[in-house]
Coordinates of C-alpha atoms in Angstrom, one line a residue:
X1 CA -0.5 -26.9 22.0
X2 CA 3.0 -26.4 20.7
X3 CA 5.7 -25.3 23.3
X4 CA 6.8 -22.3 21.7
X5 CA 3.1 -21.1 21.5
X6 CA 2.6 -22.1 25.2
X7 CA 5.3 -19.6 26.2
X8 CA 3.9 -16.8 23.8
X9 CA 0.4 -17.6 25.4
X10 CA 2.0 -17.1 28.9
X11 CA 3.7 -13.9 28.2
X12 CA 0.3 -12.4 26.9
X13 CA -1.3 -13.6 30.1
X14 CA 1.5 -11.8 32.0
X15 CA 1.1 -8.5 30.1
X16 CA -2.7 -8.0 29.2
X17 CA -3.0 -4.6 30.5
X18 CA 0.4 -3.5 28.8
X19 CA -0.4 -4.7 25.5
X20 CA -4.0 -3.3 25.5
X21 CA -2.3 0.1 26.8
X22 CA 0.2 0.0 23.8
X23 CA -2.3 -1.1 21.1
X24 CA -5.4 0.4 22.1
X25 CA -4.9 3.5 19.6
X26 CA -3.5 1.6 16.8
X27 CA -6.5 1.5 14.7
X28 CA -6.0 0.3 11.4
X29 CA -9.0 2.2 9.9
X30 CA -7.7 1.9 6.3
X31 CA -7.3 -2.0 6.5
X32 CA -10.5 -2.4 8.2
X33 CA -12.5 -0.2 5.5
X34 CA -10.6 -2.0 2.3
X35 CA -11.4 -5.5 4.2
X36 CA -15.2 -4.8 4.9
X37 CA -15.4 -3.6 1.1
X38 CA -13.9 -6.8 -0.1
X39 CA -16.8 -9.0 1.7
X40 CA -19.2 -10.6 -0.6
X41 CA -22.7 -9.0 -1.2
X42 CA -24.7 -9.2 0.6
X43 CA -22.3 -9.8 3.5
X44 CA -22.6 -12.6 5.5
X45 CA -20.9 -13.0 9.3
X46 CA -17.2 -12.4 9.6
X47 CA -14.6 -13.9 12.0
X48 CA -12.0 -11.7 13.7
X49 CA -9.4 -14.8 14.4
X50 CA -7.1 -13.7 17.3
X51 CA -9.2 -10.8 18.5
X52 CA -7.1 -10.1 21.7
X53 CA -9.2 -7.5 23.9
X54 CA -11.6 -7.2 21.0
X55 CA -10.5 -3.6 19.4
X56 CA -10.9 -4.9 15.9
X57 CA -14.0 -6.8 16.4
X58 CA -15.7 -4.0 18.0
X59 CA -14.5 -1.8 14.7
X60 CA -15.9 -4.2 12.2
X61 CA -19.5 -4.5 14.3
X62 CA -19.4 -0.6 14.2
X63 CA -19.2 -1.1 10.4
X64 CA -22.4 -2.9 10.5
X65 CA -20.5 -6.5 10.2
X66 CA -21.8 -9.5 11.9
X67 CA -18.8 -10.7 13.6
X68 CA -17.3 -13.0 16.1
X69 CA -14.0 -13.1 17.8
X70 CA -11.8 -15.7 18.8
X71 CA -8.8 -16.0 20.6
X72 CA -6.4 -18.6 22.6
X73 CA -6.1 -16.4 25.7
X74 CA -9.0 -17.1 28.2
X75 CA -7.9 -13.6 29.8
X76 CA -8.1 -11.9 26.5
X77 CA -11.8 -13.4 25.7
X78 CA -13.0 -12.2 29.3
X79 CA -11.5 -9.0 28.7
X80 CA -13.1 -8.6 25.2
X81 CA -16.5 -9.5 27.0
X82 CA -16.1 -7.0 29.6
X83 CA -15.5 -4.1 27.0
X84 CA -18.1 -5.5 24.1
X85 CA -20.6 -7.4 25.8
X86 CA -22.8 -7.1 22.5
X87 CA -20.2 -9.3 20.7
X88 CA -19.6 -13.2 20.7
X89 CA -16.3 -14.1 21.6
X90 CA -14.8 -17.6 22.1
X91 CA -11.7 -19.1 23.2
X92 CA -10.4 -21.1 20.3
X93 CA -7.1 -22.2 18.6
X94 CA -6.8 -20.5 15.1
X95 CA -5.2 -24.0 13.8
X96 CA -8.2 -25.7 14.7
X97 CA -11.6 -23.7 14.5
X98 CA -14.5 -25.0 15.8
X99 CA -16.9 -23.6 13.0
X100 CA -18.5 -25.5 9.8
X101 CA -17.2 -24.9 6.4
X102 CA -18.2 -22.0 4.4
X103 CA -19.9 -20.3 7.4
X104 CA -18.0 -16.9 6.9
X105 CA -18.0 -14.3 4.4
X106 CA -14.5 -12.9 5.7
X107 CA -11.7 -13.7 8.0
X108 CA -9.7 -11.1 9.7
X109 CA -6.4 -11.8 11.5
X110 CA -4.4 -8.8 12.9
X111 CA -0.8 -9.9 14.3
X112 CA -1.8 -13.3 14.9
X113 CA -0.3 -15.7 12.6
X114 CA 3.1 -13.8 13.3
X115 CA 3.7 -15.9 16.5
X116 CA 3.3 -19.3 14.6
X117 CA 6.2 -21.3 12.7
X118 CA 5.4 -21.5 8.8
X119 CA 4.0 -25.0 9.2
X120 CA 1.5 -23.7 11.6
X121 CA 0.9 -20.5 9.7
X122 CA -0.1 -22.9 6.9
X123 CA -2.4 -24.9 9.0
X124 CA -4.3 -21.7 10.4
X125 CA -4.6 -20.4 6.7
X126 CA -6.1 -23.8 5.8
X127 CA -8.6 -23.2 8.5
X128 CA -9.3 -19.9 7.4
X129 CA -9.9 -21.0 3.8
X130 CA -12.0 -23.9 4.9
X131 CA -14.5 -21.6 7.1
X132 CA -15.0 -19.0 4.3
X133 CA -17.7 -19.0 1.9
X134 CA -16.7 -19.2 -1.8
X135 CA -15.5 -15.5 -2.6
X136 CA -15.0 -14.7 0.9
X137 CA -12.3 -12.0 1.9
X138 CA -9.2 -12.5 3.9
X139 CA -7.0 -10.1 5.7
X140 CA -3.8 -11.2 7.5
X141 CA -0.6 -9.2 8.8
X142 CA 2.8 -10.0 9.9
X143 CA 6.1 -8.2 10.8
X144 CA 8.4 -7.9 7.7
X145 CA 11.7 -9.6 8.1
X146 CA 13.7 -12.8 7.9
X147 CA 13.9 -15.7 10.3
X148 CA 12.2 -16.2 13.7
X149 CA 13.0 -15.7 17.6
X150 CA 11.8 -15.6 21.0
X151 CA 12.2 -12.3 22.5
X152 CA 10.6 -9.7 24.9
X153 CA 9.4 -6.8 23.0
X154 CA 9.2 -4.2 25.7
X155 CA 6.7 -2.2 23.5
X156 CA 3.7 -4.5 24.5
X157 CA 5.1 -7.3 26.8
X158 CA 7.2 -7.8 29.8
X159 CA 7.8 -11.6 28.7
X160 CA 9.4 -13.1 25.8
X161 CA 6.9 -14.1 22.6
X162 CA 8.0 -16.1 19.6
X163 CA 7.9 -14.3 16.4
X164 CA 8.2 -15.7 12.8
X165 CA 9.1 -12.6 10.3
X166 CA 8.1 -13.0 6.5
X167 CA 8.9 -11.2 3.4
X168 CA 6.2 -10.3 0.8
X169 CA 6.9 -13.1 -1.6
X170 CA 6.8 -15.9 1.2
X171 CA 3.5 -14.5 2.4
X172 CA 2.0 -14.5 -1.1
X173 CA 3.5 -18.2 -1.5
X174 CA 1.7 -19.4 1.9
X175 CA -1.4 -17.7 0.8
X176 CA -1.5 -19.2 -2.7
X177 CA -0.2 -22.5 -1.5
X178 CA -3.5 -23.1 0.6
X179 CA -5.9 -22.1 -2.2
X180 CA -6.4 -18.4 -1.8
X181 CA -6.4 -16.1 -5.0
X182 CA -5.8 -12.4 -5.8
X183 CA -3.1 -12.0 -3.1
X184 CA -2.2 -8.3 -2.3
X185 CA 0.5 -7.8 0.1
X186 CA 1.5 -4.6 0.9
X187 CA 4.2 -2.8 3.4
X188 CA 3.0 -0.4 6.3
X189 CA 5.4 1.5 8.3
X190 CA 4.0 1.6 11.9
X191 CA 5.8 4.9 12.9
X192 CA 4.8 6.8 9.5
X193 CA 0.9 5.3 10.2
X194 CA 0.7 6.2 14.3
X195 CA 3.1 8.9 14.6
X196 CA 5.8 9.5 17.3
X197 CA 6.2 6.9 20.3
X198 CA 5.6 4.2 17.8
X199 CA 8.1 1.7 16.3
X200 CA 10.2 2.3 13.2
X201 CA 8.7 -1.2 12.0
X202 CA 7.4 -2.5 8.6
X203 CA 4.5 -4.5 8.7
X204 CA 3.2 -6.7 5.9
X205 CA -0.9 -6.3 5.4
X206 CA -2.2 -8.8 3.0
X207 CA -5.4 -9.1 1.5
X208 CA -6.9 -12.2 -0.3
X209 CA -9.9 -14.2 -1.6
X210 CA -11.5 -17.6 -1.6
X211 CA -12.2 -18.7 -5.4
X212 CA -15.7 -18.5 -6.2

C-alpha cells in the first residue's frame, strides 16, 4: 500500500464513529436515482467501491439493485456488515479489484478516489472500467479545487488524511483517458444541498458509461 494511503487509512480507523456520525445524513438521493436510471436494462449487479459503513450500499439495495460493497478498511467492512447483514461486503483495494472482467452493470464510488494521487486515480478508474460490462454505468465524486494536501479535516476525522482536489476538466480527462464515454461532470455545493452545519464546499459529481 502507498505510504500516503496507509496514513489516510489509519486516520479513518481512528475516526470511524466521528466519520459515520458526520456523514450518515448526507444522503445523495438525486445522484443515486440518476445512477440507477443509467444502469443497463435488465440491470445486473452493482459495485459500491469505497463503501465505508455501507450507507450508499444499503440505499442502492433499497432501490432494488443487487449490490456488493468493498472498502480498504477492515473496521468499516465490519461496521457495514453489522449495520446491513443482508448485503455482501468485502475488504478490497479499489486499485486492484478481485472481480472478473465485465461482471458489474454499474460502479458507484462516492468520495473515495479523492484520497488518491492522480496516477492511482487512473489505476482505480481502469479497474472500474475493466469490471463493468459494456454499457455499464459509473458514478464518482471528488472535492473541487487544485493541488493536493494531507490535512486534518475536523468535520469527519481527528487525524490527517490525503486529499487530491480536482477540476471538472481534469475529471473528464481522467475518465476519457481510461475509456469512459458520455462523461457528465457537475458541481454540487454541500451546504446548499444538506443545509446549515455543513461545509461551504463544492463537490464534483461525475457520471459516465463504458462503451457498448
